[in-house]
Short mmCIF file of C-alpha atoms in Angstrom, two decimals:
data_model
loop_
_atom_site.label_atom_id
_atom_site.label_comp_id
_atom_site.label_asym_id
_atom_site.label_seq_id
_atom_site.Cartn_x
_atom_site.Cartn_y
_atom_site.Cartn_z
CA UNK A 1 -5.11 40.94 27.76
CA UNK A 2 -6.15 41.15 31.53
CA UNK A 3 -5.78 44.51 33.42
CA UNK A 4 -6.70 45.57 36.47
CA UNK A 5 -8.64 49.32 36.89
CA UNK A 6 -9.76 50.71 40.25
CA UNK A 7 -13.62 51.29 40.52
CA UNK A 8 -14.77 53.58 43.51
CA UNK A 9 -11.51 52.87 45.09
CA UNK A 10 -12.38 48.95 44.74
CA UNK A 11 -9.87 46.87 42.36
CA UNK A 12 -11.92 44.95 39.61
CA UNK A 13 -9.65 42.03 37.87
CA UNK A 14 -10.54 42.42 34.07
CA UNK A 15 -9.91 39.25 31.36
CA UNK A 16 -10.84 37.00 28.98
CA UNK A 17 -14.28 35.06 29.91
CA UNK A 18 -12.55 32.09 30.68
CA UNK A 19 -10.62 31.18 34.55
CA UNK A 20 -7.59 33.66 34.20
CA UNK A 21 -4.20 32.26 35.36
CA UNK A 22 -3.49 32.94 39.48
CA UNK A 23 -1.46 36.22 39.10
CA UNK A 24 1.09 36.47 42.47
CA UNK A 25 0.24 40.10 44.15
CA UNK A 26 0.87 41.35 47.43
CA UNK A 27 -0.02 44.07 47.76
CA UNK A 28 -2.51 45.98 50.93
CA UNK A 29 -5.75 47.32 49.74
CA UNK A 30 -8.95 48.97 50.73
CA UNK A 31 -11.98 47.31 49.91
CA UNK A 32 -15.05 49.00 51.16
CA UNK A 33 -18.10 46.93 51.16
CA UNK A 34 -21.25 49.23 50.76
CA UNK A 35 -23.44 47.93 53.16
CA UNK A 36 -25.05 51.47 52.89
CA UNK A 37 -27.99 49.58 51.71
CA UNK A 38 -28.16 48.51 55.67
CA UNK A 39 -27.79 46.17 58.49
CA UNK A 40 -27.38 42.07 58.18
CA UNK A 41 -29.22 42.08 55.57
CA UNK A 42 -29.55 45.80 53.32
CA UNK A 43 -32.06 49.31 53.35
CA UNK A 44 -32.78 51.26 50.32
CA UNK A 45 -32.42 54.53 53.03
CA UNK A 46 -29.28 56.81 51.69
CA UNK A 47 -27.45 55.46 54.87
CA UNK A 48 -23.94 54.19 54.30
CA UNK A 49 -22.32 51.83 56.55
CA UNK A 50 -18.67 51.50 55.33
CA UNK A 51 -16.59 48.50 56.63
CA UNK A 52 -12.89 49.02 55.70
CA UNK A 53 -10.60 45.83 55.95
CA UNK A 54 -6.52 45.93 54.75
CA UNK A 55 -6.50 42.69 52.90
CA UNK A 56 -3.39 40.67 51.20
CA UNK A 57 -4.46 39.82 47.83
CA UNK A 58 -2.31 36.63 46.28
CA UNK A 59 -4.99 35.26 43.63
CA UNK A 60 -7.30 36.30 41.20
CA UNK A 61 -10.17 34.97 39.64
CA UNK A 62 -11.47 35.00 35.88
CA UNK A 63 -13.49 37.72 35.03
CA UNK A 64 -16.03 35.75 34.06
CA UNK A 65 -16.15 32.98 36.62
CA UNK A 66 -13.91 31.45 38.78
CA UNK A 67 -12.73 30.01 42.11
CA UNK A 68 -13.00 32.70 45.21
CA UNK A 69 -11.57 31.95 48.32
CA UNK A 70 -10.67 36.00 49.26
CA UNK A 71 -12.01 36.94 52.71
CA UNK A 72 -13.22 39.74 51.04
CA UNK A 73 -13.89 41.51 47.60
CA UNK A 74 -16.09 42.03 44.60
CA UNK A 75 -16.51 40.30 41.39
CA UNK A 76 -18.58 42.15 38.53
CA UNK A 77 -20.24 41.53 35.39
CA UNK A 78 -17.91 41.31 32.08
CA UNK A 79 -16.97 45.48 31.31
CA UNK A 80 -18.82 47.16 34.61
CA UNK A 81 -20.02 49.72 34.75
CA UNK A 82 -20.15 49.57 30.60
CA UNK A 83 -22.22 47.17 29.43
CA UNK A 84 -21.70 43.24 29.17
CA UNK A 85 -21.62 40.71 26.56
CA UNK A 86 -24.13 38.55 25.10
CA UNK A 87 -24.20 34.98 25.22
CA UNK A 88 -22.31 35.18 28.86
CA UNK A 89 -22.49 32.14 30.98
CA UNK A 90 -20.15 33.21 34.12
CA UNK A 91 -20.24 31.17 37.44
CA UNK A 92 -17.99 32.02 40.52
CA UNK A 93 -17.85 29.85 42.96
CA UNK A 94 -17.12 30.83 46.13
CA UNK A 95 -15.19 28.71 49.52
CA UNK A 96 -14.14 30.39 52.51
CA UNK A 97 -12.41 29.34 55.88
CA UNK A 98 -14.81 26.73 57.41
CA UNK A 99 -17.47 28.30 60.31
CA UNK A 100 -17.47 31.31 58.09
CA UNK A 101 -20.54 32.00 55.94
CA UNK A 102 -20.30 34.90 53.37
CA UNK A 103 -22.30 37.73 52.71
CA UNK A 104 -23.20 38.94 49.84
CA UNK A 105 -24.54 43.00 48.47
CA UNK A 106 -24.77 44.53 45.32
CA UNK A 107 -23.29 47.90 44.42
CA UNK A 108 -26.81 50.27 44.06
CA UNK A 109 -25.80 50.45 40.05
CA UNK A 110 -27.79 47.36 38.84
CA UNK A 111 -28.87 47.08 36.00
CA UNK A 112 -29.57 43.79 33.59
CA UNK A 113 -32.62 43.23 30.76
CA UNK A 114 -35.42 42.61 32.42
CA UNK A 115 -36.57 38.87 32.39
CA UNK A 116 -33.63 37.87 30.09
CA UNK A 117 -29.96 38.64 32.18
CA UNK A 118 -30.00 37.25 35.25
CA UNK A 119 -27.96 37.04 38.21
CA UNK A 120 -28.76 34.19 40.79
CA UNK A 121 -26.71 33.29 43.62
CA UNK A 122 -26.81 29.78 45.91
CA UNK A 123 -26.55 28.59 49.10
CA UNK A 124 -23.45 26.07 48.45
CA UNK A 125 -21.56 24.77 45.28
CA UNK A 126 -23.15 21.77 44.14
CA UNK A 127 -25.82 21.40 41.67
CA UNK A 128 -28.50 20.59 43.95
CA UNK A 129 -27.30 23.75 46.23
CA UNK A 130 -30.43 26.15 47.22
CA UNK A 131 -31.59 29.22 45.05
CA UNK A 132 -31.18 32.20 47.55
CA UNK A 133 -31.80 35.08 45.25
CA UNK A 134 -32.38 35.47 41.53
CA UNK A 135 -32.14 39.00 40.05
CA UNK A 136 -33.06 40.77 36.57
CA UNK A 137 -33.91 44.09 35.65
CA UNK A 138 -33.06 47.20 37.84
CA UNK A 139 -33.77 46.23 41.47
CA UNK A 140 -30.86 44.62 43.70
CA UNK A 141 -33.41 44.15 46.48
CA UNK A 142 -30.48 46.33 48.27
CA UNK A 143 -30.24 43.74 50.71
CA UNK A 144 -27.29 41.29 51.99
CA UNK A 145 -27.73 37.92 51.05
CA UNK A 146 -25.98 35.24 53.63
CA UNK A 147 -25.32 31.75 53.00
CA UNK A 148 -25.50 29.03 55.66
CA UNK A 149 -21.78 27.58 54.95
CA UNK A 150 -18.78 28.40 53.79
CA UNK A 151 -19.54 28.01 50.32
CA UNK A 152 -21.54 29.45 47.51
CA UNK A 153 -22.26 29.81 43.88
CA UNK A 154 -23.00 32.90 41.87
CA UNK A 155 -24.28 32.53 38.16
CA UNK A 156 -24.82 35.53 35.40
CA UNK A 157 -25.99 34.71 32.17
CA UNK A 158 -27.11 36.53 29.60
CA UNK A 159 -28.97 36.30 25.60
CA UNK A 160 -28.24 37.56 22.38
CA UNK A 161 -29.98 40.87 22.64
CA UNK A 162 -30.04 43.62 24.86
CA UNK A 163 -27.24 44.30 27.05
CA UNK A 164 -26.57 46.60 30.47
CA UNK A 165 -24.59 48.11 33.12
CA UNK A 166 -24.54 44.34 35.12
CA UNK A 167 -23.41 44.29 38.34
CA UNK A 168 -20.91 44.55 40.81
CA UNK A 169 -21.31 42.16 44.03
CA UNK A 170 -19.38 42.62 46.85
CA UNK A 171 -19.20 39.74 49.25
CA UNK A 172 -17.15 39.38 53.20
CA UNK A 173 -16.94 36.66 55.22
CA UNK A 174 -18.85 36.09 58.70
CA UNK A 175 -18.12 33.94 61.69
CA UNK A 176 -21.10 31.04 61.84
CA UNK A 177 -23.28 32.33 65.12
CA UNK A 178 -22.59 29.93 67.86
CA UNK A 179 -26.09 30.72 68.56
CA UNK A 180 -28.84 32.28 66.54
CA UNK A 181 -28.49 31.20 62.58
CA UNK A 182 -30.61 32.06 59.03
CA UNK A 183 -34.36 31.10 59.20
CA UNK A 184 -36.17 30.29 55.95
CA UNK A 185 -39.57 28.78 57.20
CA UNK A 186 -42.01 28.57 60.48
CA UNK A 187 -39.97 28.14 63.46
CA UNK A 188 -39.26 28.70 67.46
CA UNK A 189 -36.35 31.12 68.12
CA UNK A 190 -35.04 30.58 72.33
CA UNK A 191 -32.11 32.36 73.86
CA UNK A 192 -29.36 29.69 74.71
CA UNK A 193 -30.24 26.85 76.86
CA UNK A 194 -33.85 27.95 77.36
CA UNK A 195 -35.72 27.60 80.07
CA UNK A 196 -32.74 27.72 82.04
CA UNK A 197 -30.42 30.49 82.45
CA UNK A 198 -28.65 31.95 79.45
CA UNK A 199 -25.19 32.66 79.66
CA UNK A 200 -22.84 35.52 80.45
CA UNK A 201 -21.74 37.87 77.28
CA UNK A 202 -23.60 35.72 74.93
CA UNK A 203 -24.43 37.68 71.37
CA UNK A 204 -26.83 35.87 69.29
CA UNK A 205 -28.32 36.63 65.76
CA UNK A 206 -30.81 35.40 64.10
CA UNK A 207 -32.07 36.28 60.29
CA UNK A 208 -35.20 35.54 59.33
CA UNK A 209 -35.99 35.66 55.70
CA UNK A 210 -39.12 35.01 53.65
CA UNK A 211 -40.16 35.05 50.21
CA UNK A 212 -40.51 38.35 48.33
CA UNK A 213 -44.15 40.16 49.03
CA UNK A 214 -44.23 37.58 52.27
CA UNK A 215 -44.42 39.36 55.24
CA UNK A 216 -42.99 37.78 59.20
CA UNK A 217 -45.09 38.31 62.44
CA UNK A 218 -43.79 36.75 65.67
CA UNK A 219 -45.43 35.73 69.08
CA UNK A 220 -43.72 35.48 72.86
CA UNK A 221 -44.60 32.86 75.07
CA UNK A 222 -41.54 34.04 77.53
CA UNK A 223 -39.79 36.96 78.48
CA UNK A 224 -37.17 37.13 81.44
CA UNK A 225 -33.84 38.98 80.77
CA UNK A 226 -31.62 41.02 82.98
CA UNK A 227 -33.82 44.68 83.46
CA UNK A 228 -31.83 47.25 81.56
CA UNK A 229 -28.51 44.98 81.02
CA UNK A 230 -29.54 42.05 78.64
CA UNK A 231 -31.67 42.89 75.92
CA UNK A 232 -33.53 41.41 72.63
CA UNK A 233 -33.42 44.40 69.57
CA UNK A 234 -35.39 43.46 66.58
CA UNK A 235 -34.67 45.33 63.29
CA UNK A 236 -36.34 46.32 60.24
CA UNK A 237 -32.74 45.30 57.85
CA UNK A 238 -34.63 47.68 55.16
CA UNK A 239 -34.26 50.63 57.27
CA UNK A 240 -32.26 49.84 59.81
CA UNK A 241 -34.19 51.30 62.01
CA UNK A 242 -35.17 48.79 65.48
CA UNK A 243 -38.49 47.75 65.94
CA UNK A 244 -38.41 46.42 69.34
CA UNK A 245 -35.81 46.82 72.17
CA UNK A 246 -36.76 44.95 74.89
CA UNK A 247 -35.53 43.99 78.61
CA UNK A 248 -36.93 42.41 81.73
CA UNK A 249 -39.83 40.29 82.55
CA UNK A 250 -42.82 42.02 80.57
CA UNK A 251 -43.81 40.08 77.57
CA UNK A 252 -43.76 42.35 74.39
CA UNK A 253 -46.69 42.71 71.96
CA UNK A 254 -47.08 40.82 68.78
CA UNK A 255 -44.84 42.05 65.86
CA UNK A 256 -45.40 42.19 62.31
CA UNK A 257 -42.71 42.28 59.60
CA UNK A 258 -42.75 46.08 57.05
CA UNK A 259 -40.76 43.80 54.61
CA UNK A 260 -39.97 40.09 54.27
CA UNK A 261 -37.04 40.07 56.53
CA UNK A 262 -36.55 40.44 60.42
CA UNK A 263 -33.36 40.96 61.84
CA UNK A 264 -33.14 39.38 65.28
CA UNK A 265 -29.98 40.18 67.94
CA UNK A 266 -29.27 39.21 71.67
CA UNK A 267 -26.92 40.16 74.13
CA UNK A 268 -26.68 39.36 77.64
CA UNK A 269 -23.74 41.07 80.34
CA UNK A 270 -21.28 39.34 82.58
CA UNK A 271 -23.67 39.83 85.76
CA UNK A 272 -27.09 38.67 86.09
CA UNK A 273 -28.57 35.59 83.53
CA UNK A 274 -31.99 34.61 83.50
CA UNK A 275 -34.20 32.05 81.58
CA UNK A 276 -34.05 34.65 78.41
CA UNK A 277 -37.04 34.14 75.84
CA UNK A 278 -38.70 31.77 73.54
CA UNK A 279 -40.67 32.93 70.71
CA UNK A 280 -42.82 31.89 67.49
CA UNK A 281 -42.53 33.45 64.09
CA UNK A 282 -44.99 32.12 61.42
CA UNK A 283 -44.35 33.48 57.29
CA UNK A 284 -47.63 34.95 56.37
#
């Protein structure tokens, strides 16, 4: 029989492991996405940043796989927070408005058989779609994971032996940057229009993200923004704490990565506009 329970104020759709039947609700709830683990992409710092959004659900998806197209939401392992099944083969995948992108976080409660249970999620819904994270064992990473569409895939599977906690994912929905954009390998990151002048109220993020135990260091060649008005903040998305704020015509120092992922945000007033920056990052 399917049921629905309330976890930590968050509705979890319960079922058979097979697609369960669209179920006609509407009803307004509360889902809180625990981005406590940080900023665009997660901290393992007790910090909680809560985003609250009133959301008409009129679908559900299996417990055990399924088709998402919610805004926003969570889907969990079979049972959370008891543990799951064996032999589980569950794949969501997920499709959103187009120039969206969805992020993804897991709740801090993770817990799988090491090297056996795994949850992996991809960049996109077709077979040939890009590994972004595989997990087993007790460590989330605490970060958010961000595709580069508006589609992805998330798989859990699981053996014949022992059996945990799982998971329980929560994942939103983000506007595509008209500028900025996720960064997987060497590259040259330039405020819009470089060298000429950015423009006015521009907000541009950039995620840079390397391999686990890889570490990012970045170079300026240029520096001219607005003096006090337009600035550059780099952040440490582990814990959330800024590593550089910068504005004006002084080129900052070379930066090196604490983790594997850089967190990169511009924003420029309505007044003065100047040729902005270009810089190099290299994966080391």
């Amino acid at each position: 029989m399917d049921s629905m329970k309330i976890f930590r104020g968050i509705p979890m759709f319960h079922g058979e492991c097979s697609r369960m039947p669209a179920i006609e609700f509407a009803i307004q709830i509360l889902v809180v996405l625990l981005l406590g683990a940080g900023a665009v992409i997660g901290e393992t710092t007790e910090k909680n940043e809560t985003l609250i959004a009133s959301l008409n659900v009129t679908e559900t998806t299996s417990f055990c796989g399924g088709f998402v197209t919610h805004s926003f939401g969570n889907i969990t392992s079979p049972n959370y927070p008891s543990n799951y099944d064996d032999m589980l083969n569950c794949k969501w995948h997920f499709q959103v408005p187009s120039s969206n992108r969805i992020l993804f976080q897991f709740y801090k409660l993770f817990r799988t058989e090491q090297g056996y249970d795994r949850v992996s999620i991809y960049d996109g819904i077709s077979n040939s779609a890009r590994l972004i994270v595989e997990l087993t064992g007790n460590d989330s990473l605490s970060q958010i994971f961000t595709t580069t569409s508006n589609t992805a895939t998330v798989r859990f599977t699981t053996d014949s032996s022992l059996n945990f906690a799982g998971f329980a994912l929560y994942y939103s929905v983000d506007p595509i940057p008209a500028c900025g954009g996720v960064l997987y390998t060497d590259g040259t990151i330039e405020t819009p229009d470089f060298p000429a002048h950015y423009p006015s109220s521009a907000k541009c993020r950039w995620i840079i993200t390397a391999d686990v135990n890889k570490k990012i260091v970045i170079n300026f060649e240029s520096f001219q923004t607005e003096p006090g008005r337009d600035f550059l903040t780099i952040m440490d998305p582990i814990t959330d704490l800024p590593l550089l704020i910068h504005s004006g015509y002084s080129i900052p120092d070379t930066l090196l990565s604490p983790s594997n992922q850089l967190v990169l945000i511009f924003q420029s007033d309505h007044v003065i506009n100047q040729s902005g920056f270009e810089l190099n990052y290299k994966i080391i």
